[in-house]
Amino acid sequence: MLEINNVTKTFGTGDSLFQALKGVSLSVKEGEFVGIMGPSGSGKSTLLNLIGTIDHPSSGTVTIDGERASNLNQEDLAKFRRNQLGFVFQGFNLMPTLTVAENIVLPLTLDGEKVSVMTKKLNDISEVLGIESLLNKRISNISGGQAQRVAIARSMIHEPKLLLADEPTGNLDTKSSKDVMRLLSELNTSLNSTILMVTHDAFAASYCQRIVFIKDGELSDEIIRHSSQSEFYDDILFSLKQLEGEADDF
């Protein structure tokens, strides 16, 4: 599904050059739920931006479902991003002037989809996510946890090949965080959705099947879940301590 080959990313010019990524290579299979963790400034968000085609690598390649985004022109790239990728952000990025339903179908609206098709997909995804009762409400009238569910619905309504989540629980309380992570896990299991999530939260990461650790722009370690979620959580904490000495820094 995703193949990252020897990717580098350099910012700045002349004496102010900063290499954010240093030859990163990573493969993600279809249906995997993979977490990316590391200290602040380690390159997590830079890597996610490259995968999401928001930015381009300085060298190396990013291939998603056989397609290299760097080979596409701006129009085709925008279409590829809308059709093949789903995005879930910490800040929700919802349109406050629109209803929940209007926010969810926005990707389909931009593609000029038929109303009948949009209605069916809206009903299907809202039922899966348990937000049918919210469809006619404004974003300002729902809770943070509900808003993140709406954001997930919007990201999934066009059935993307790859869902990218950037700190999806960062603005949520403990209960809402658990609800959102359970939801992402269920989407991964029931719909075979491929999910790549950047997080600093070890508990959120424990819902993943595999964790990749990045430090100073390089992949430093990887652990795979072989047992219970609680045991995997302990494994993640141990790996974080090994990486930086203190898991609290993440």
mmCIF file of N, CA and C in Angstrom, residues 136-214:
data_model
loop_
_atom_site.group_PDB
_atom_site.id
_atom_site.type_symbol
_atom_site.label_atom_id
_atom_site.label_comp_id
_atom_site.label_asym_id
_atom_site.label_seq_id
_atom_site.Cartn_x
_atom_site.Cartn_y
_atom_site.Cartn_z
ATOM 1 N N ASN A 136 -27.760 17.095 11.277
ATOM 2 C CA ASN A 136 -28.320 18.420 11.001
ATOM 3 C C ASN A 136 -27.812 19.517 11.941
ATOM 4 N N LYS A 137 -26.901 19.136 12.843
ATOM 5 C CA LYS A 137 -26.365 20.126 13.784
ATOM 6 C C LYS A 137 -25.186 20.880 13.193
ATOM 7 N N ARG A 138 -24.933 22.087 13.714
ATOM 8 C CA ARG A 138 -23.750 22.856 13.338
ATOM 9 C C ARG A 138 -22.560 22.364 14.164
ATOM 10 N N ILE A 139 -21.383 22.532 13.611
ATOM 11 C CA ILE A 139 -20.173 22.078 14.285
ATOM 12 C C ILE A 139 -20.018 22.741 15.659
ATOM 13 N N SER A 140 -20.449 23.992 15.768
ATOM 14 C CA SER A 140 -20.318 24.723 17.032
ATOM 15 C C SER A 140 -21.208 24.159 18.135
ATOM 16 N N ASN A 141 -22.144 23.292 17.755
ATOM 17 C CA ASN A 141 -23.087 22.751 18.733
ATOM 18 C C ASN A 141 -22.808 21.304 19.120
ATOM 19 N N ILE A 142 -21.625 20.793 18.779
ATOM 20 C CA ILE A 142 -21.289 19.425 19.144
ATOM 21 C C ILE A 142 -19.996 19.422 19.959
ATOM 22 N N SER A 143 -19.732 18.329 20.660
ATOM 23 C CA SER A 143 -18.552 18.238 21.523
ATOM 24 C C SER A 143 -17.295 17.936 20.709
ATOM 25 N N GLY A 144 -16.140 18.028 21.383
ATOM 26 C CA GLY A 144 -14.878 17.738 20.717
ATOM 27 C C GLY A 144 -14.796 16.306 20.231
ATOM 28 N N GLY A 145 -15.242 15.363 21.066
ATOM 29 C CA GLY A 145 -15.239 13.958 20.671
ATOM 30 C C GLY A 145 -16.146 13.712 19.480
ATOM 31 N N GLN A 146 -17.315 14.360 19.471
ATOM 32 C CA GLN A 146 -18.228 14.234 18.337
ATOM 33 C C GLN A 146 -17.629 14.854 17.081
ATOM 34 N N ALA A 147 -16.957 16.001 17.248
ATOM 35 C CA ALA A 147 -16.325 16.667 16.111
ATOM 36 C C ALA A 147 -15.256 15.776 15.476
ATOM 37 N N GLN A 148 -14.502 15.058 16.314
ATOM 38 C CA GLN A 148 -13.475 14.176 15.748
ATOM 39 C C GLN A 148 -14.113 12.995 15.016
ATOM 40 N N ARG A 149 -15.255 12.529 15.496
ATOM 41 C CA ARG A 149 -15.984 11.476 14.779
ATOM 42 C C ARG A 149 -16.441 11.997 13.411
ATOM 43 N N VAL A 150 -16.902 13.234 13.382
ATOM 44 C CA VAL A 150 -17.313 13.848 12.117
ATOM 45 C C VAL A 150 -16.119 13.965 11.171
ATOM 46 N N ALA A 151 -14.973 14.366 11.726
ATOM 47 C CA ALA A 151 -13.763 14.487 10.916
ATOM 48 C C ALA A 151 -13.353 13.136 10.345
ATOM 49 N N ILE A 152 -13.494 12.080 11.131
ATOM 50 C CA ILE A 152 -13.177 10.735 10.654
ATOM 51 C C ILE A 152 -14.150 10.313 9.564
ATOM 52 N N ALA A 153 -15.439 10.634 9.764
ATOM 53 C CA ALA A 153 -16.440 10.320 8.741
ATOM 54 C C ALA A 153 -16.109 11.023 7.429
ATOM 55 N N ARG A 154 -15.735 12.293 7.505
ATOM 56 C CA ARG A 154 -15.361 13.041 6.297
ATOM 57 C C ARG A 154 -14.151 12.408 5.621
ATOM 58 N N SER A 155 -13.199 11.949 6.420
ATOM 59 C CA SER A 155 -11.979 11.376 5.857
ATOM 60 C C SER A 155 -12.219 10.009 5.220
ATOM 61 N N MET A 156 -13.304 9.318 5.624
ATOM 62 C CA MET A 156 -13.547 7.954 5.158
ATOM 63 C C MET A 156 -14.646 7.845 4.108
ATOM 64 N N ILE A 157 -15.427 8.906 3.898
ATOM 65 C CA ILE A 157 -16.625 8.779 3.066
ATOM 66 C C ILE A 157 -16.291 8.436 1.618
ATOM 67 N N HIS A 158 -15.116 8.825 1.154
ATOM 68 C CA HIS A 158 -14.731 8.523 -0.235
ATOM 69 C C HIS A 158 -13.875 7.252 -0.327
ATOM 70 N N GLU A 159 -13.857 6.485 0.761
ATOM 71 C CA GLU A 159 -13.170 5.189 0.804
ATOM 72 C C GLU A 159 -11.716 5.305 0.341
ATOM 73 N N PRO A 160 -10.920 6.081 1.081
ATOM 74 C CA PRO A 160 -9.530 6.305 0.668
ATOM 75 C C PRO A 160 -8.673 5.044 0.802
ATOM 76 N N LYS A 161 -7.599 4.992 0.039
ATOM 77 C CA LYS A 161 -6.670 3.873 0.128
ATOM 78 C C LYS A 161 -5.895 3.924 1.447
ATOM 79 N N LEU A 162 -5.633 5.159 1.917
ATOM 80 C CA LEU A 162 -4.788 5.335 3.100
ATOM 81 C C LEU A 162 -5.330 6.468 3.955
ATOM 82 N N LEU A 163 -5.520 6.196 5.243
ATOM 83 C CA LEU A 163 -5.973 7.209 6.197
ATOM 84 C C LEU A 163 -4.774 7.680 7.011
ATOM 85 N N LEU A 164 -4.533 8.993 7.009
ATOM 86 C CA LEU A 164 -3.424 9.584 7.746
ATOM 87 C C LEU A 164 -3.979 10.374 8.924
ATOM 88 N N ALA A 165 -3.540 10.034 10.117
ATOM 89 C CA ALA A 165 -4.030 10.693 11.339
ATOM 90 C C ALA A 165 -2.865 11.363 12.061
ATOM 91 N N ASP A 166 -2.979 12.655 12.291
ATOM 92 C CA ASP A 166 -1.921 13.420 12.957
ATOM 93 C C ASP A 166 -2.400 13.836 14.342
ATOM 94 N N GLU A 167 -1.925 13.158 15.382
ATOM 95 C CA GLU A 167 -2.329 13.418 16.770
ATOM 96 C C GLU A 167 -3.859 13.519 16.897
ATOM 97 N N PRO A 168 -4.601 12.497 16.465
ATOM 98 C CA PRO A 168 -6.064 12.588 16.440
ATOM 99 C C PRO A 168 -6.724 12.743 17.801
ATOM 100 N N THR A 169 -6.004 12.425 18.888
ATOM 101 C CA THR A 169 -6.583 12.557 20.229
ATOM 102 C C THR A 169 -5.993 13.744 20.999
ATOM 103 N N GLY A 170 -5.199 14.554 20.330
ATOM 104 C CA GLY A 170 -4.461 15.622 21.006
ATOM 105 C C GLY A 170 -5.328 16.655 21.704
ATOM 106 N N ASN A 171 -6.524 16.914 21.178
ATOM 107 C CA ASN A 171 -7.399 17.929 21.761
ATOM 108 C C ASN A 171 -8.581 17.334 22.528
ATOM 109 N N LEU A 172 -8.496 16.055 22.863
ATOM 110 C CA LEU A 172 -9.639 15.374 23.463
ATOM 111 C C LEU A 172 -9.372 14.974 24.909
ATOM 112 N N ASP A 173 -10.467 14.868 25.682
ATOM 113 C CA ASP A 173 -10.327 14.368 27.045
ATOM 114 C C ASP A 173 -10.139 12.843 27.007
ATOM 115 N N THR A 174 -9.909 12.252 28.149
ATOM 116 C CA THR A 174 -9.568 10.830 28.207
ATOM 117 C C THR A 174 -10.647 9.941 27.604
ATOM 118 N N LYS A 175 -11.911 10.187 27.968
ATOM 119 C CA LYS A 175 -13.000 9.348 27.452
ATOM 120 C C LYS A 175 -13.126 9.485 25.946
ATOM 121 N N SER A 176 -13.099 10.730 25.451
ATOM 122 C CA SER A 176 -13.230 10.953 24.007
ATOM 123 C C SER A 176 -12.053 10.345 23.252
ATOM 124 N N SER A 177 -10.860 10.415 23.857
ATOM 125 C CA SER A 177 -9.677 9.818 23.239
ATOM 126 C C SER A 177 -9.855 8.315 23.066
ATOM 127 N N LYS A 178 -10.355 7.663 24.127
ATOM 128 C CA LYS A 178 -10.585 6.221 24.055
ATOM 129 C C LYS A 178 -11.624 5.897 22.982
ATOM 130 N N ASP A 179 -12.692 6.694 22.924
ATOM 131 C CA ASP A 179 -13.751 6.465 21.937
ATOM 132 C C ASP A 179 -13.205 6.580 20.513
ATOM 133 N N VAL A 180 -12.396 7.611 20.267
ATOM 134 C CA VAL A 180 -11.848 7.830 18.930
ATOM 135 C C VAL A 180 -10.886 6.710 18.542
ATOM 136 N N MET A 181 -10.045 6.275 19.486
ATOM 137 C CA MET A 181 -9.096 5.207 19.170
ATOM 138 C C MET A 181 -9.810 3.868 18.954
ATOM 139 N N ARG A 182 -10.851 3.610 19.740
ATOM 140 C CA ARG A 182 -11.638 2.400 19.507
ATOM 141 C C ARG A 182 -12.262 2.447 18.121
ATOM 142 N N LEU A 183 -12.720 3.633 17.743
ATOM 143 C CA LEU A 183 -13.358 3.820 16.444
ATOM 144 C C LEU A 183 -12.369 3.563 15.305
ATOM 145 N N LEU A 184 -11.181 4.136 15.406
ATOM 146 C CA LEU A 184 -10.164 3.916 14.374
ATOM 147 C C LEU A 184 -9.790 2.433 14.297
ATOM 148 N N SER A 185 -9.690 1.793 15.453
ATOM 149 C CA SER A 185 -9.370 0.366 15.481
ATOM 150 C C SER A 185 -10.473 -0.452 14.817
ATOM 151 N N GLU A 186 -11.718 -0.089 15.064
ATOM 152 C CA GLU A 186 -12.846 -0.796 14.453
ATOM 153 C C GLU A 186 -12.874 -0.597 12.938
ATOM 154 N N LEU A 187 -12.571 0.625 12.488
ATOM 155 C CA LEU A 187 -12.511 0.889 11.051
ATOM 156 C C LEU A 187 -11.412 0.061 10.399
ATOM 157 N N ASN A 188 -10.299 -0.041 11.082
ATOM 158 C CA ASN A 188 -9.184 -0.840 10.575
ATOM 159 C C ASN A 188 -9.584 -2.316 10.467
ATOM 160 N N THR A 189 -10.294 -2.800 11.469
ATOM 161 C CA THR A 189 -10.660 -4.221 11.507
ATOM 162 C C THR A 189 -11.826 -4.544 10.568
ATOM 163 N N SER A 190 -12.890 -3.745 10.655
ATOM 164 C CA SER A 190 -14.108 -4.075 9.910
ATOM 165 C C SER A 190 -14.038 -3.693 8.433
ATOM 166 N N LEU A 191 -13.358 -2.590 8.120
ATOM 167 C CA LEU A 191 -13.279 -2.128 6.733
ATOM 168 C C LEU A 191 -11.919 -2.401 6.101
ATOM 169 N N ASN A 192 -11.018 -3.011 6.863
ATOM 170 C CA ASN A 192 -9.654 -3.274 6.387
ATOM 171 C C ASN A 192 -8.961 -1.984 5.948
ATOM 172 N N SER A 193 -9.250 -0.897 6.663
ATOM 173 C CA SER A 193 -8.666 0.400 6.338
ATOM 174 C C SER A 193 -7.189 0.430 6.716
ATOM 175 N N THR A 194 -6.374 0.974 5.824
ATOM 176 C CA THR A 194 -4.952 1.149 6.115
ATOM 177 C C THR A 194 -4.774 2.494 6.808
ATOM 178 N N ILE A 195 -4.220 2.498 8.010
ATOM 179 C CA ILE A 195 -4.120 3.719 8.808
ATOM 180 C C ILE A 195 -2.681 3.942 9.240
ATOM 181 N N LEU A 196 -2.217 5.168 9.064
ATOM 182 C CA LEU A 196 -0.901 5.578 9.545
ATOM 183 C C LEU A 196 -1.118 6.755 10.476
ATOM 184 N N MET A 197 -0.705 6.619 11.731
ATOM 185 C CA MET A 197 -1.010 7.624 12.750
ATOM 186 C C MET A 197 0.249 8.122 13.444
ATOM 187 N N VAL A 198 0.415 9.441 13.470
ATOM 188 C CA VAL A 198 1.459 10.073 14.271
ATOM 189 C C VAL A 198 0.876 10.391 15.639
ATOM 190 N N THR A 199 1.550 9.986 16.698
ATOM 191 C CA THR A 199 1.066 10.284 18.048
ATOM 192 C C THR A 199 2.223 10.331 19.039
ATOM 193 N N HIS A 200 2.030 11.099 20.106
ATOM 194 C CA HIS A 200 2.986 11.102 21.220
ATOM 195 C C HIS A 200 2.421 10.306 22.396
ATOM 196 N N ASP A 201 1.151 9.873 22.260
ATOM 197 C CA ASP A 201 0.412 9.234 23.347
ATOM 198 C C ASP A 201 0.574 7.710 23.284
ATOM 199 N N ALA A 202 1.240 7.144 24.273
ATOM 200 C CA ALA A 202 1.486 5.699 24.288
ATOM 201 C C ALA A 202 0.187 4.902 24.347
ATOM 202 N N PHE A 203 -0.827 5.427 25.052
ATOM 203 C CA PHE A 203 -2.097 4.707 25.128
ATOM 204 C C PHE A 203 -2.765 4.666 23.762
ATOM 205 N N ALA A 204 -2.788 5.794 23.064
ATOM 206 C CA ALA A 204 -3.354 5.810 21.709
ATOM 207 C C ALA A 204 -2.576 4.863 20.805
ATOM 208 N N ALA A 205 -1.265 4.868 20.941
ATOM 209 C CA ALA A 205 -0.421 4.016 20.109
ATOM 210 C C ALA A 205 -0.672 2.532 20.355
ATOM 211 N N SER A 206 -1.148 2.189 21.558
ATOM 212 C CA SER A 206 -1.361 0.780 21.893
ATOM 213 C C SER A 206 -2.485 0.149 21.077
ATOM 214 N N TYR A 207 -3.272 0.953 20.369
ATOM 215 C CA TYR A 207 -4.321 0.433 19.497
ATOM 216 C C TYR A 207 -3.771 0.008 18.147
ATOM 217 N N CYS A 208 -2.536 0.388 17.851
ATOM 218 C CA CYS A 208 -1.918 0.059 16.569
ATOM 219 C C CYS A 208 -1.433 -1.389 16.558
ATOM 220 N N GLN A 209 -1.110 -1.860 15.368
ATOM 221 C CA GLN A 209 -0.534 -3.196 15.217
ATOM 222 C C GLN A 209 0.994 -3.134 15.225
ATOM 223 N N ARG A 210 1.531 -1.973 14.858
ATOM 224 C CA ARG A 210 2.986 -1.822 14.764
ATOM 225 C C ARG A 210 3.332 -0.373 15.059
ATOM 226 N N ILE A 211 4.436 -0.161 15.759
ATOM 227 C CA ILE A 211 4.916 1.185 16.046
ATOM 228 C C ILE A 211 6.312 1.354 15.458
ATOM 229 N N VAL A 212 6.490 2.453 14.731
ATOM 230 C CA VAL A 212 7.789 2.811 14.177
ATOM 231 C C VAL A 212 8.284 4.042 14.926
ATOM 232 N N PHE A 213 9.495 3.990 15.434
ATOM 233 C CA PHE A 213 10.061 5.095 16.199
ATOM 234 C C PHE A 213 11.057 5.869 15.335
ATOM 235 N N ILE A 214 10.966 7.193 15.409
ATOM 236 C CA ILE A 214 11.841 8.049 14.628
ATOM 237 C C ILE A 214 12.560 9.012 15.569
#
